Coordinates of C-alpha atoms in Angstrom, one line a residue:
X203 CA 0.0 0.0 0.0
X204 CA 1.6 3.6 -1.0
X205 CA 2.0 5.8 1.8
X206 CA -0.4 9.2 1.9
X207 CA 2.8 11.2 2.3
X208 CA 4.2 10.1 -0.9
X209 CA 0.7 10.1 -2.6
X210 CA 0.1 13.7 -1.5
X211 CA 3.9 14.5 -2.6
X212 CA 3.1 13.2 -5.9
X213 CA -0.2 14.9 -6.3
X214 CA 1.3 18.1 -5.5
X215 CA 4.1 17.1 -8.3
X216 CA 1.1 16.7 -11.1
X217 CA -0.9 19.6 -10.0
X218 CA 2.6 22.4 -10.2
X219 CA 3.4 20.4 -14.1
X220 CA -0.5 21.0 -14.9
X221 CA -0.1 24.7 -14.2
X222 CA 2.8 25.2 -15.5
X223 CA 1.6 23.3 -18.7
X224 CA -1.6 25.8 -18.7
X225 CA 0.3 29.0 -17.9
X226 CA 2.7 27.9 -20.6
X227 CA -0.4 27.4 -23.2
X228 CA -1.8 30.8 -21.8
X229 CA 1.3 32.8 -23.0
X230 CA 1.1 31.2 -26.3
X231 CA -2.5 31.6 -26.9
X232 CA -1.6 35.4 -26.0
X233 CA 1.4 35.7 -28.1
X234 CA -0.9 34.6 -30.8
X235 CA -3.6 36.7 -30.3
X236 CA -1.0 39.8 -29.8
X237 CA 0.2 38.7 -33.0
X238 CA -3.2 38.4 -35.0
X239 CA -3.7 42.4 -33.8
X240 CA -0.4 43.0 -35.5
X241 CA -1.0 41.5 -37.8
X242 CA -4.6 43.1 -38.5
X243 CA -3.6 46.5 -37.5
X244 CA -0.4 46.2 -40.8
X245 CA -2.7 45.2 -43.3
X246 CA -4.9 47.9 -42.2
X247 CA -3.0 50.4 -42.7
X248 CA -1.2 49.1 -45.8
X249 CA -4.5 49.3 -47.4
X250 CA -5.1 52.3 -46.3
X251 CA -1.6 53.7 -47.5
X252 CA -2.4 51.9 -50.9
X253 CA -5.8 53.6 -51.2
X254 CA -6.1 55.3 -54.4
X255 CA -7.4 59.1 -54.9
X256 CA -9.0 59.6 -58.1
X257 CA -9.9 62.6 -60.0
X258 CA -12.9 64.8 -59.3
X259 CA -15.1 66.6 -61.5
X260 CA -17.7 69.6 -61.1
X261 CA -20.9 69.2 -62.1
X262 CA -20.1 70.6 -65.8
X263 CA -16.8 68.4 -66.0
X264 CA -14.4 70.5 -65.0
X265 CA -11.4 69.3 -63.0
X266 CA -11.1 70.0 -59.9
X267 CA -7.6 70.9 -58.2
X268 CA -6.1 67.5 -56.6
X269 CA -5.5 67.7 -53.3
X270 CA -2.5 67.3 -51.3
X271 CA -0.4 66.6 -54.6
X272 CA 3.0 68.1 -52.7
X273 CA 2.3 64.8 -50.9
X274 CA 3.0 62.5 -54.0
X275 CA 5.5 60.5 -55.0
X276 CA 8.3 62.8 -57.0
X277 CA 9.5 62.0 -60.4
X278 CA 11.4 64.7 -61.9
X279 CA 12.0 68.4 -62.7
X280 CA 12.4 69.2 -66.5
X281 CA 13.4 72.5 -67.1
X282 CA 13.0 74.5 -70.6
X283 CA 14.6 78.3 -69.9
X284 CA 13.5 80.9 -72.0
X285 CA 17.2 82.0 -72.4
X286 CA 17.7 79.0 -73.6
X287 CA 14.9 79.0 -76.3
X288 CA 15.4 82.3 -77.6
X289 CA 13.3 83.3 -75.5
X290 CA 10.1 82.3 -76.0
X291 CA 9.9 79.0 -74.4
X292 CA 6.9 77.3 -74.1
X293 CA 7.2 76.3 -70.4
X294 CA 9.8 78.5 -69.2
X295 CA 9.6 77.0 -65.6
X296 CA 11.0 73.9 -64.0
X297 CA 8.5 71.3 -64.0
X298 CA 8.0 69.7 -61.2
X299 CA 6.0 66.0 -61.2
X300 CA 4.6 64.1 -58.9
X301 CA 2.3 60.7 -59.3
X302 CA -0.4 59.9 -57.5
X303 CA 1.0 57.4 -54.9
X304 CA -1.8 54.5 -55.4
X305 CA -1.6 54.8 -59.2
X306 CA 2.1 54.3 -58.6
X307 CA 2.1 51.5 -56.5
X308 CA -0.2 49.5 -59.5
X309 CA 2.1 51.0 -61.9
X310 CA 5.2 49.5 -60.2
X311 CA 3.8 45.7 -60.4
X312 CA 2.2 45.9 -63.6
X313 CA 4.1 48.1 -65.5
X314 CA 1.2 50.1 -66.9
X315 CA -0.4 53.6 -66.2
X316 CA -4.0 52.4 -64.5
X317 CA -6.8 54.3 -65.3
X318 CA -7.4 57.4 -63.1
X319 CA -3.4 57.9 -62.6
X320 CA -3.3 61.8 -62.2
X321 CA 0.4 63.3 -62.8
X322 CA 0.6 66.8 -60.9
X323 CA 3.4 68.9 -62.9
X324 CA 3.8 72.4 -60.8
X325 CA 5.3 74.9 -62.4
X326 CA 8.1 77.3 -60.6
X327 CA 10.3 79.9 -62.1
X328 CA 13.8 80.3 -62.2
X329 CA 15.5 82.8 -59.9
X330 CA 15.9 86.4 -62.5
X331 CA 18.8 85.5 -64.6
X332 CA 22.4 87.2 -63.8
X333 CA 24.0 85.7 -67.2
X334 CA 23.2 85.5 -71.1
X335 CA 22.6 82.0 -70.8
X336 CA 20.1 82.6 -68.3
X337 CA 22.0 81.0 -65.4
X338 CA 22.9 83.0 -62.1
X339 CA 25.8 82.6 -59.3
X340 CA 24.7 80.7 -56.1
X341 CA 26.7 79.7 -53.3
X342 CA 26.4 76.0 -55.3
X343 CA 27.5 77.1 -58.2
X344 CA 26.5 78.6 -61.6
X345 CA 23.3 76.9 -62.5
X346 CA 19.6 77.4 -62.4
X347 CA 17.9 77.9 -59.3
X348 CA 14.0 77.4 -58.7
X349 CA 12.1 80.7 -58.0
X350 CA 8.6 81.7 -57.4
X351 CA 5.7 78.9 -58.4
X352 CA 4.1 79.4 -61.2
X353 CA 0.6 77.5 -61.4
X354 CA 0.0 74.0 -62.7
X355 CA -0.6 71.6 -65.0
X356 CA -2.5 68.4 -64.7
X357 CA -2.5 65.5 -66.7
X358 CA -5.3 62.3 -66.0
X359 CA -5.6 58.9 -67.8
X360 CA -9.4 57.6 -68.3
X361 CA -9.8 55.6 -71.6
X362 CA -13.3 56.4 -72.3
X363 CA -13.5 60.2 -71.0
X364 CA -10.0 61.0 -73.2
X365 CA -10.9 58.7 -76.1
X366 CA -9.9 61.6 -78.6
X367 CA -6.4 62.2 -76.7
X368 CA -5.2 58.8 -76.4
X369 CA -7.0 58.5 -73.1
X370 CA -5.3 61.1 -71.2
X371 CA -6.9 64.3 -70.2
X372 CA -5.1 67.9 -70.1
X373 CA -5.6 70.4 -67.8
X374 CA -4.0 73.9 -66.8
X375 CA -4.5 75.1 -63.5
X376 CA -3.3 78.8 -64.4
X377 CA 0.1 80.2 -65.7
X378 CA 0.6 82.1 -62.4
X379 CA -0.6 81.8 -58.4
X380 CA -2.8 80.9 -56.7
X381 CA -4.0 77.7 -58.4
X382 CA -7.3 78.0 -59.9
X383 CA -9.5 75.7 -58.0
X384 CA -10.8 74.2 -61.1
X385 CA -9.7 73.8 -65.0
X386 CA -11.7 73.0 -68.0
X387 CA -10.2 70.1 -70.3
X388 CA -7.7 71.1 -72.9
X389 CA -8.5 70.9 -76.9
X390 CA -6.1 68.0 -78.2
X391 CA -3.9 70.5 -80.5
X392 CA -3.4 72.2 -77.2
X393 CA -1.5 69.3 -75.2
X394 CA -2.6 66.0 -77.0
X395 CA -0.7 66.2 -80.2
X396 CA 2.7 67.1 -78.8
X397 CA 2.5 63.8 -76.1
X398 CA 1.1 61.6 -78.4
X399 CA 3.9 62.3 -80.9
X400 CA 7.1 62.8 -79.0
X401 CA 5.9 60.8 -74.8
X402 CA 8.1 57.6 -74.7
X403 CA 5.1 55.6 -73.1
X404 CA 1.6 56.1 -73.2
X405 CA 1.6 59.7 -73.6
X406 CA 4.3 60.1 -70.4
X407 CA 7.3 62.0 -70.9
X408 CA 9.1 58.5 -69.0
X409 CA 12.5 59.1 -70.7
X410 CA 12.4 62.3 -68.4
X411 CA 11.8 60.5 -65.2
X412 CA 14.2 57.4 -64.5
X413 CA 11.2 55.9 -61.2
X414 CA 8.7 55.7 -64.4
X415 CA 10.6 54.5 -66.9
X416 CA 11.1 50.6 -66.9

């Protein structure tokens, strides 16, 4: 017959290993639960930093001004200095571009401008000119320096609304500042003909801007 001592000793042994065993199983179940959150909380806000924002139109189809477009994804800064072009350049600012970023995160895995990709160009003056060639003396160097901004230009892809322009829309947000708030769709001899002929791909200056073109 087994002692009661030995049968409480051993009792007590079981019952410390069956807490243990639970506590152990606790902290996992917890670990997995903390991860699940993580997990949840990631591909929340990855979709939310993947959300797209799409153009908006008045009532009579007019663009309106994108919002937040400083906040884009940068792609380049051509510049086309009137001193340069005897003058009488056709955009005599640096042109500063910027993607909208969930077009640009579609465009990176497919390869291919989606439809409602809006590209933000901002337009911004050169500092006044202290040579013949246009260029002025900074502590940098001689160069080209951006000066006041300038207004904007907007460009958005939407197959059926652009059919005539090779599905991209153009649109000039004033010459000047402020911004105007809205813009009325250009007439294709206007914008059109000069992408469509001379645009690497699909209407997109990409030989200008080394993220785009791949």
């Amino acid at each position: 017959m087994v002692p009661a001592r030995f049968l409480a000793k051993h009792m007590r042994g079981r019952i410390v290993i069956r807490v243990r065993v639970l506590a152990a199983a606790a902290l996992i179940a917890s670990g997995i639960i903390v991860a699940t959150v993580i997990a949840q909380s990631l591909s929340s806000s990855s979709a939310q930093n993947s959300a797209r924002y799409l153009p908006e139109y008045t009532a009579s189809g007019d663009l309106i001004l994108p919002k937040n477009f400083n906040e884009w994804v940068y792609v380049g800064s051509p510049l086309t200095p009137n001193a340069l072009n005897g003058g009488m350049a056709g955009f005599p600012e640096f042109h500063n571009v910027y993607i909208e970023p969930g077009s640009y995160e579609i465009y990176k895995k497919t390869n291919v401008f989606p439809e409602g990709t809006i590209l933000f160009k901002e337009l911004q003056l050169t500092l006044p000119a202290q040579n013949p060639d246009g260029s002025r003396g900074e502590p940098s160097g001689r160069g080209y320096f951006p000066g006041p901004l300038n207004g904007a230009d907007v460009t958005v892809k939407d197959s059926k609304r652009y059919a005539s322009t090779g599905g991209w829309g153009y649109y000039n947000f004033n010459h000047h500042e402020p911004k105007a708030p809205t813009a009325k769709l250009k007439p294709k001899e206007e914008c059109g003909y000069c992408h469509m002929a001379s645009a690497k791909k699909d209407e997109v200056w990409t030989q200008f801007y080394p993220l785009l073109d791949k």
